[in-house]
Coordinates of C-alpha atoms and ligand atoms in Angstrom, one line a residue:
M29 CA -22.4 -21.1 4.1
S30 CA -19.2 -20.2 5.9
E31 CA -17.3 -17.4 4.2
A32 CA -14.4 -16.7 6.7
V33 CA -11.3 -18.7 6.0
A34 CA -7.7 -19.4 7.1
T35 CA -5.5 -18.5 10.0
S36 CA -4.7 -14.8 10.0
H37 CA -1.2 -13.7 9.0
L38 CA -1.5 -11.0 11.7
R39 CA 0.5 -11.8 14.8
E40 CA -0.5 -8.5 16.6
N41 CA -3.5 -6.2 16.3
P42 CA -2.4 -3.7 13.6
Y43 CA -4.7 -1.0 14.8
E44 CA -3.2 -1.1 18.3
L45 CA 0.3 -1.0 16.7
A46 CA -0.7 2.0 14.6
R47 CA -2.0 3.8 17.7
T48 CA 1.2 3.0 19.7
Q49 CA 3.3 4.3 16.8
L50 CA 1.3 7.5 16.8
E51 CA 1.7 8.0 20.6
H52 CA 5.5 7.5 20.1
V53 CA 5.5 10.1 17.3
G54 CA 3.6 12.5 19.6
E55 CA 6.3 12.2 22.3
V56 CA 9.3 12.5 20.0
F57 CA 7.9 15.5 18.1
G58 CA 6.2 17.2 21.0
I59 CA 2.8 17.1 19.5
E60 CA -0.1 18.3 21.7
P61 CA -1.7 15.3 23.5
N62 CA -5.2 16.5 22.6
L63 CA -4.4 16.3 18.9
I64 CA -2.8 12.8 19.3
R65 CA -6.0 11.7 21.1
V66 CA -8.1 13.0 18.1
L67 CA -5.9 11.4 15.5
S68 CA -5.7 8.0 17.2
H69 CA -9.4 7.5 16.3
C70 CA -11.0 6.8 12.9
K71 CA -13.6 9.3 11.8
K72 CA -16.0 6.7 10.5
V73 CA -16.2 2.9 10.2
V74 CA -18.8 1.4 8.0
E75 CA -19.5 -2.4 8.1
V76 CA -21.8 -3.9 5.5
S77 CA -23.0 -7.4 4.5
I78 CA -22.7 -8.2 0.9
P79 CA -25.1 -10.9 -0.4
F80 CA -24.5 -12.0 -4.0
Q81 CA -25.5 -14.8 -6.3
R82 CA -23.0 -17.5 -7.0
D83 CA -22.9 -19.2 -10.4
D84 CA -24.5 -22.3 -9.0
G85 CA -27.6 -20.3 -7.9
T86 CA -26.8 -20.2 -4.1
V87 CA -26.3 -17.0 -2.3
G88 CA -23.0 -16.1 -0.6
V89 CA -22.7 -13.4 2.0
F90 CA -19.4 -11.6 2.7
T91 CA -18.6 -8.9 5.2
G92 CA -17.1 -5.6 4.0
F93 CA -15.7 -2.4 5.5
R94 CA -15.0 1.1 4.5
V95 CA -13.1 3.2 7.0
T96 CA -12.2 6.9 6.9
H97 CA -9.5 7.8 9.3
N98 CA -9.1 11.6 8.7
V99 CA -10.3 14.3 6.3
A100 CA -8.5 17.4 7.7
R101 CA -6.4 17.8 4.6
G102 CA -9.0 16.8 2.0
P103 CA -11.2 13.9 0.9
S104 CA -10.1 10.5 2.1
K105 CA -8.1 8.2 -0.1
G106 CA -7.2 4.5 0.2
G107 CA -7.3 1.1 -1.4
I108 CA -9.8 -1.8 -1.2
R109 CA -8.5 -5.2 -0.1
Y110 CA -10.1 -8.5 -0.9
H111 CA -8.5 -11.1 1.4
P112 CA -9.7 -13.9 3.8
D113 CA -7.8 -12.3 6.7
V114 CA -9.3 -8.8 6.5
T115 CA -10.5 -7.5 9.9
R116 CA -12.1 -4.3 11.0
D117 CA -8.9 -3.4 12.9
E118 CA -6.6 -4.2 10.0
V119 CA -8.7 -1.8 7.8
K120 CA -8.6 0.9 10.5
A121 CA -4.8 0.6 10.8
L122 CA -4.4 0.8 7.0
A123 CA -6.7 3.8 6.9
M124 CA -4.6 5.6 9.5
W125 CA -1.4 4.8 7.6
M126 CA -3.0 6.3 4.4
T127 CA -3.5 9.6 6.3
W128 CA 0.2 9.8 7.1
K129 CA 1.2 8.7 3.6
C130 CA -0.9 11.4 1.9
A131 CA 0.4 14.0 4.3
L132 CA 4.0 13.0 3.8
M133 CA 3.6 13.3 0.1
A134 CA 1.9 16.7 0.6
L135 CA -1.3 15.5 -1.3
P136 CA -4.6 17.2 -0.5
F137 CA -6.1 13.9 0.9
G138 CA -6.9 12.3 4.1
G139 CA -6.7 8.6 4.7
A140 CA -9.2 5.7 4.2
K141 CA -9.2 2.0 3.4
G142 CA -11.7 -0.7 2.5
G143 CA -11.8 -4.4 2.7
V144 CA -13.9 -7.5 2.0
V145 CA -13.4 -10.7 3.9
C146 CA -13.1 -13.1 1.0
D147 CA -10.8 -15.2 -1.1
P148 CA -11.1 -13.5 -4.6
K149 CA -9.3 -16.5 -6.2
S150 CA -12.2 -18.8 -5.2
L151 CA -14.7 -16.6 -7.1
S152 CA -15.4 -16.8 -10.8
E153 CA -15.1 -13.5 -12.8
K154 CA -18.9 -13.1 -12.8
E155 CA -19.1 -13.8 -9.0
L156 CA -16.4 -11.2 -8.4
E157 CA -18.2 -8.7 -10.5
R158 CA -21.6 -9.2 -8.7
M159 CA -19.9 -9.1 -5.3
T160 CA -18.0 -5.9 -6.2
R161 CA -21.1 -4.2 -7.5
R162 CA -23.1 -5.0 -4.4
Y163 CA -20.3 -3.9 -2.1
T164 CA -20.1 -0.6 -4.1
S165 CA -23.9 -0.2 -3.7
E166 CA -23.6 -0.7 0.1
I167 CA -20.9 2.0 0.5
I168 CA -22.2 4.3 -2.3
N169 CA -23.1 7.1 0.1
E170 CA -19.6 7.0 1.7
I171 CA -17.6 7.3 -1.5
G172 CA -17.3 10.1 -4.2
P173 CA -14.8 12.3 -5.8
E174 CA -15.1 15.0 -3.1
R175 CA -15.6 12.6 -0.3
D176 CA -13.7 9.3 -0.4
I177 CA -11.8 7.8 -3.3
P178 CA -11.0 4.1 -3.4
A179 CA -8.1 2.4 -5.3
P180 CA -6.7 -1.1 -5.7
D181 CA -4.9 -3.0 -2.9
V182 CA -4.2 -6.7 -2.3
G183 CA -6.7 -8.9 -4.2
T184 CA -8.2 -6.0 -6.3
D185 CA -7.1 -4.6 -9.6
S186 CA -8.0 -2.2 -12.4
R187 CA -10.9 -4.6 -13.5
V188 CA -12.5 -4.3 -10.0
M189 CA -12.0 -0.5 -10.1
A190 CA -13.8 -0.4 -13.4
W191 CA -16.8 -2.2 -11.9
I192 CA -16.8 0.3 -8.9
F193 CA -16.6 3.2 -11.3
D194 CA -19.5 1.8 -13.4
T195 CA -21.7 1.0 -10.5
Y196 CA -21.3 4.4 -9.0
S197 CA -21.7 6.2 -12.3
M198 CA -24.9 4.2 -13.2
N199 CA -26.4 5.3 -9.9
K200 CA -25.5 9.0 -10.5
G201 CA -26.7 8.9 -14.1
H202 CA -23.4 10.1 -15.6
S203 CA -19.7 9.0 -15.7
V204 CA -17.9 10.1 -12.5
L205 CA -14.2 9.6 -13.3
G206 CA -13.0 10.9 -10.0
V207 CA -14.8 8.3 -7.8
V208 CA -12.0 5.7 -8.0
T209 CA -8.4 5.5 -9.1
G210 CA -6.4 2.7 -10.6
K211 CA -9.0 2.4 -13.4
P212 CA -8.1 0.9 -16.8
L213 CA -6.9 3.4 -19.4
S214 CA -10.0 3.0 -21.5
V215 CA -12.2 4.4 -18.7
G216 CA -10.1 7.3 -17.4
G217 CA -7.1 5.6 -15.9
S218 CA -3.7 7.3 -15.8
L219 CA -0.6 6.2 -17.7
G220 CA 2.0 5.0 -15.3
R221 CA -0.5 4.1 -12.5
E222 CA 0.0 0.3 -12.8
E223 CA 3.7 0.4 -11.9
A224 CA 3.6 3.7 -9.9
T225 CA 4.0 2.1 -6.4
A226 CA 7.0 0.1 -7.5
R227 CA 8.4 3.1 -9.3
G228 CA 8.1 5.2 -6.1
S229 CA 10.1 2.4 -4.3
L230 CA 12.7 2.5 -7.0
Y231 CA 13.1 6.3 -6.6
C232 CA 13.6 5.9 -2.9
I233 CA 16.2 3.2 -3.4
Q234 CA 18.0 5.4 -5.9
A235 CA 17.9 8.4 -3.5
L236 CA 19.3 6.2 -0.7
A237 CA 22.1 4.9 -3.0
G238 CA 22.9 8.6 -3.8
K239 CA 23.2 9.3 0.0
R240 CA 25.5 6.3 0.4
G241 CA 27.7 7.0 -2.6
Q242 CA 26.5 3.7 -4.2
R243 CA 24.8 2.6 -7.4
V244 CA 21.6 0.6 -7.8
D245 CA 23.3 -1.8 -10.2
E246 CA 25.6 -2.9 -7.3
Y247 CA 22.7 -4.1 -5.2
T248 CA 21.3 -7.6 -4.7
V249 CA 17.6 -7.7 -3.9
A250 CA 15.1 -10.2 -2.4
I251 CA 11.4 -9.5 -3.1
Q252 CA 8.5 -11.0 -1.2
G253 CA 5.2 -10.9 -3.1
F254 CA 4.9 -10.9 -6.9
G255 CA 1.7 -9.0 -7.4
N256 CA 1.4 -5.4 -8.6
V257 CA 4.1 -4.0 -6.3
G258 CA 6.5 -6.9 -6.1
S259 CA 6.6 -7.9 -9.8
N260 CA 6.9 -4.4 -11.0
L261 CA 9.6 -3.6 -8.5
A262 CA 11.5 -6.7 -9.6
R263 CA 11.1 -5.7 -13.2
L264 CA 12.3 -2.1 -12.6
L265 CA 15.3 -3.0 -10.5
H266 CA 16.3 -5.7 -13.0
A267 CA 16.1 -3.1 -15.7
E268 CA 18.3 -0.8 -13.6
G269 CA 21.0 -3.5 -13.4
A270 CA 20.3 -4.7 -9.8
K271 CA 20.5 -8.5 -9.2
V272 CA 17.2 -9.8 -8.0
V273 CA 18.2 -13.0 -6.2
A274 CA 14.8 -14.1 -4.9
V275 CA 11.1 -13.6 -5.5
S276 CA 8.0 -15.2 -4.0
D277 CA 4.2 -15.3 -3.9
S278 CA 1.6 -16.9 -1.6
R279 CA 2.6 -20.4 -2.8
G280 CA 6.3 -20.0 -2.0
G281 CA 9.6 -18.5 -3.3
V282 CA 12.5 -19.1 -5.7
Y283 CA 16.1 -18.3 -5.2
N284 CA 19.2 -18.0 -7.3
P285 CA 22.2 -16.2 -5.7
H286 CA 23.5 -15.4 -9.2
G287 CA 20.3 -13.5 -10.1
I288 CA 16.9 -14.5 -11.4
D289 CA 15.7 -13.9 -14.9
V290 CA 12.9 -11.5 -14.0
P291 CA 11.1 -11.4 -17.4
A292 CA 11.1 -15.2 -17.3
A293 CA 9.6 -15.1 -13.8
V294 CA 6.9 -12.7 -14.9
E295 CA 6.1 -15.1 -17.8
H296 CA 6.2 -18.1 -15.6
K297 CA 3.8 -16.5 -13.1
R298 CA 1.4 -15.5 -16.0
E299 CA 1.4 -19.1 -17.4
T300 CA 1.2 -21.1 -14.1
G301 CA -0.2 -18.6 -11.6
S302 CA 2.9 -18.7 -9.4
V303 CA 6.7 -18.1 -9.5
V304 CA 7.2 -21.5 -7.9
G305 CA 9.0 -23.9 -10.2
L306 CA 10.8 -21.3 -12.2
A307 CA 13.7 -22.9 -14.2
G308 CA 17.2 -22.2 -12.9
T309 CA 16.1 -21.5 -9.3
D310 CA 15.9 -23.3 -5.9
A311 CA 12.7 -23.4 -4.0
I312 CA 12.6 -21.5 -0.7
T313 CA 9.8 -20.6 1.7
N314 CA 8.5 -17.1 2.4
E315 CA 10.1 -17.3 5.9
E316 CA 13.5 -18.2 4.4
L317 CA 13.3 -15.4 1.9
V318 CA 13.2 -12.8 4.8
E319 CA 16.5 -14.1 6.1
L320 CA 18.5 -14.3 2.8
P321 CA 21.9 -12.6 2.4
C322 CA 21.3 -9.6 0.1
D323 CA 21.6 -5.8 0.2
I324 CA 17.9 -5.0 0.0
F325 CA 15.0 -7.0 1.2
A326 CA 11.7 -5.7 -0.2
P327 CA 8.5 -7.1 1.5
C328 CA 5.8 -6.5 -1.0
A329 CA 2.9 -8.8 0.2
L330 CA 1.3 -8.6 3.6
E331 CA 1.9 -7.1 7.1
Q332 CA 4.1 -8.3 10.0
V333 CA 6.5 -10.6 8.1
V334 CA 9.5 -9.2 10.0
H335 CA 8.8 -9.6 13.7
A336 CA 10.5 -10.0 17.1
E337 CA 11.3 -13.7 16.4
N338 CA 13.1 -13.2 13.0
A339 CA 14.4 -9.6 13.0
D340 CA 17.8 -10.7 14.4
R341 CA 18.2 -13.1 11.5
V342 CA 17.6 -10.5 8.7
Q343 CA 20.8 -10.3 6.7
A344 CA 19.9 -7.4 4.3
S345 CA 21.3 -4.0 5.1
V346 CA 18.2 -2.2 3.9
I347 CA 14.5 -3.1 4.1
C348 CA 12.3 -1.4 1.5
E349 CA 8.7 -1.6 2.6
G350 CA 6.7 -2.1 -0.6
A351 CA 3.9 -3.5 1.6
N352 CA 2.1 -1.7 4.3
G353 CA 3.2 -2.6 7.8
P354 CA 5.5 -5.5 7.0
V355 CA 7.8 -4.7 10.0
T356 CA 6.4 -4.8 13.5
P357 CA 7.5 -2.1 16.0
A358 CA 9.4 -4.8 18.1
A359 CA 11.3 -5.8 14.9
D360 CA 11.9 -2.1 14.1
A361 CA 13.8 -1.7 17.5
I362 CA 15.9 -4.8 16.8
L363 CA 16.7 -3.7 13.2
E364 CA 17.7 -0.2 14.4
D365 CA 20.0 -1.6 17.0
R366 CA 21.6 -3.8 14.3
G367 CA 22.1 -0.8 12.0
I368 CA 19.6 -2.1 9.4
L369 CA 17.9 0.8 7.6
V370 CA 14.2 0.6 7.0
L371 CA 12.7 2.7 4.1
P372 CA 9.2 3.0 5.7
D373 CA 6.0 2.1 3.9
V374 CA 4.6 5.7 4.1
L375 CA 7.6 6.8 2.0
A376 CA 8.6 3.6 0.1
N377 CA 5.2 2.6 -1.3
A378 CA 3.6 6.1 -1.7
G379 CA 4.2 6.2 -5.5
G380 CA 0.8 4.5 -5.9
V381 CA -1.2 7.1 -4.1
V382 CA 0.8 9.9 -5.8
V383 CA -0.2 8.7 -9.3
S384 CA -3.7 8.0 -8.0
Y385 CA -3.8 11.7 -7.1
F386 CA -2.6 12.5 -10.7
E387 CA -5.4 10.2 -12.0
W388 CA -8.0 12.0 -9.9
V389 CA -6.8 15.4 -11.1
Q390 CA -6.8 14.3 -14.7
G391 CA -10.3 12.8 -14.3
L392 CA -11.6 16.1 -12.8
Q393 CA -10.0 18.1 -15.6
E394 CA -10.8 15.5 -18.3
Y395 CA -7.3 16.2 -19.6
F396 CA -4.8 13.4 -19.7
W397 CA -1.0 13.5 -19.4
Q398 CA 1.8 11.7 -21.2
E399 CA 3.5 8.9 -19.3
D400 CA 6.9 10.7 -19.1
E401 CA 5.1 13.7 -17.5
V402 CA 3.5 11.4 -14.9
N403 CA 6.8 9.7 -14.1
A404 CA 8.7 13.0 -13.9
K405 CA 6.1 14.5 -11.5
L406 CA 6.1 11.3 -9.4
R407 CA 9.9 11.5 -9.1
D408 CA 9.7 15.1 -8.0
I409 CA 7.3 14.4 -5.2
V410 CA 8.9 11.2 -4.0
A411 CA 12.4 12.7 -4.1
R412 CA 11.3 15.8 -2.2
A413 CA 9.6 13.6 0.5
F414 CA 12.7 11.4 0.7
E415 CA 14.9 14.5 1.3
E416 CA 12.5 16.0 3.8
T417 CA 12.4 12.7 5.7
W418 CA 16.2 12.3 5.5
Q419 CA 16.7 15.8 6.9
T420 CA 14.2 15.2 9.7
R421 CA 16.0 12.0 10.6
E422 CA 19.3 13.8 10.9
R423 CA 17.8 16.7 12.9
Y424 CA 16.0 14.4 15.4
Q425 CA 18.6 11.6 15.4
T426 CA 15.8 9.1 14.9
S427 CA 14.7 6.3 12.4
L428 CA 13.5 7.1 8.9
R429 CA 10.1 5.7 10.0
M430 CA 9.8 8.0 13.0
A431 CA 11.0 11.0 10.8
A432 CA 8.4 10.2 8.1
Y433 CA 5.6 9.8 10.6
G434 CA 6.7 12.9 12.5
L435 CA 6.5 15.1 9.4
A436 CA 3.2 13.6 8.3
V437 CA 1.5 13.8 11.7
Q438 CA 2.7 17.4 12.2
R439 CA 1.1 18.3 8.9
V440 CA -2.2 16.7 9.8
A441 CA -2.1 18.2 13.3
E442 CA -1.5 21.7 11.8
A443 CA -4.5 21.3 9.4
T444 CA -6.7 20.1 12.3
T445 CA -5.6 23.0 14.5
T446 CA -6.0 25.6 11.7
R447 CA -9.5 24.4 10.9
G448 CA -10.5 24.2 14.6
L449 CA -12.6 21.7 16.4
Y450 CA -16.2 21.8 15.1
P451 CA -18.6 23.0 16.5
Ligands
NAD524 P1 -1.4 -8.0 -5.1 O1 -2.7 -8.7 -4.7 O2 -1.3 -7.5 -6.5 O3 -0.1 -8.9 -4.8 C1 0.1 -9.5 -3.6 C2 1.2 -10.5 -3.7 O4 1.5 -11.0 -2.4 C3 0.8 -11.7 -4.6 O5 1.9 -12.1 -5.3 C4 0.5 -12.8 -3.5 O6 0.7 -14.1 -4.0 C5 1.5 -12.5 -2.5 N1 1.1 -13.0 -1.2 C6 -0.1 -13.1 -0.6 N2 0.0 -13.7 0.6 C7 1.3 -14.0 0.8 C8 2.0 -14.6 1.9 N3 1.4 -15.0 3.0 N4 3.3 -14.7 1.7 C9 3.9 -14.2 0.6 N5 3.3 -13.6 -0.4 C10 2.0 -13.5 -0.3 O7 -1.2 -6.8 -4.1 P2 -0.4 -5.5 -4.2 O8 -1.3 -4.4 -4.8 O9 0.9 -5.8 -4.9 O10 -0.1 -5.1 -2.7 C11 1.0 -5.7 -2.0 C12 1.3 -4.8 -0.8 O11 1.6 -3.5 -1.2 C13 0.1 -4.6 0.2 O12 0.7 -4.5 1.5 C14 -0.5 -3.3 -0.2 O13 -1.2 -2.7 0.9 C15 0.8 -2.6 -0.6 N6 0.5 -1.4 -1.5 C16 0.0 -1.6 -2.7 C17 -0.2 -0.5 -3.5 C18 -0.8 -0.6 -4.9 O14 -0.8 0.4 -5.6 N7 -1.2 -1.7 -5.4 C19 0.2 0.8 -3.0 C20 0.8 0.9 -1.8 C21 0.9 -0.2 -1.0

C-alpha cells in the first residue's frame, strides 16, 4: 500500500533555508562561528514506522519523525504535523524555528517538531486514533514533561493531543499532564490555548498599528488558511473592526472587497468543510489571494507561499506570518526592497507556544488560571518581544525578521556558552 501522496508545496529545502538564515544572523550579529556551527545542527532526529490497522482490516504503514533541535534553554517544545508533504528536512527546519521562537519569547524551552507523512482527512476517527497511539508509543522515550513536549500543528488538534496524553499516561501508570499541550480543557488544557496563536498575531498587529499611529479598524486583511490560526485570526480581527476581504483553505479562497461576514464563513466551513462557495463572495485561488490589494496579508497555512516569482506582485503593505516559513529568503529581500514590512513567524505566531508554556506550568502545578489572566500574561510577553524586536531592528538597521532571529540566537548562544561544551 502506498502511503506517500501529492506533489510537495515546498519549492526549496526548508532546512537549507533555515541554516542559511542562521549563518546570515551570525554575520549580522557577530556571533562566534563555532556556536553557529553547533546551532546549525539538530540535536536528535528520530524516524519511526507506524503500522496501524485500518477499518477494513488491512494494515497501513506511515513514516513519522520527532526532531529535537536544541535544549540549551530547557526541554524542547514543538508541534506535531500530519500532512502528506511532511519530510525529514521540513521537520528539522520547523524544530530549529521553534528554538528561536521560544528564545525570543524568553520561555524556558528549546525547539522540537514532529510529523507524520499522511493525509489525516483520508482516515476515519478510529484509524486516526490507532495511528496516533502507535506513533506516540514509537516516540515514547523521546517525549516527556522534562524532556520534549509536543503540541498541535497542521492536521492535528486537541483530540489528537488527548490521545497522546492518554497513551503516554497509560504507559507511565498515572496521568502526566505536562507531556503535551493543546489538550482539551477536560483533561488539563488551558483556557485561551485554542485561539492563542491568532491572539498573539493580533497583539503584534496592534503593536505595529501603535508604532505607525494607525488603528486596527482601519485595516483591510487577506488571510490564507482557515484552520486554527487563520479562522481565529479572521474572527479576532473582525471583532476589532478590521475588514477581512479574503479567506481561503486548501480547496480555494473567497473574496469580497467590501468585507467578508466572518462568522458566516466560520459557519459555512463547519457545515461544508470549506470556505469555498460562501454567499456574497467571489471565488479566488490561493495564488491570487497572495496578490490581493489590502493592508495586511496573513499567510496562515503552509510554507513558501511568497517566493521569488510572486513577491514583486504582493500589494499588501504588511505580511503577518501566522504560518511558519511562508516567505522564502529570496522573497524577503524583494519585499524589503519594496518597503513591505514582514512580521516574522517567530514573533507573529508565537502566541501558541506562549500559552502552551502556560498550559505546561498549570499542569505541573495542577492549578488552573482564568482566561483573562491567560490573555493578559500572553499580551505582556508578546508586547515585550515585539518591543525588543522593534528596538533591535532600529539599532541594527535591519529587517524585523533579522532582528527577531538575532535576539533569539544570541539568547541560545549565551545559554550554550554558559553551560559549556560537554564533556
Ligand atoms: P490547521 O490544520 O488547523 O489549518 C491549516 C489550514 O491551511 C486549513 O484551513 C487548510 O485547509 C489550509 N491549507 C492547507 N493546505 C493549503 C494550501 N496548499 N493552500 C491554502 N491553504 C491550505 O493548521 P494550523 O494549526 O492553523 O497551522 C497553520 C500554520 O500555522 C502552520 O504553518 C503552523 O505551523 C502554524 N502555527 C500553528 C500554531 C498552532 O498553535 N496551531 C502555532 C504556531 C504556528
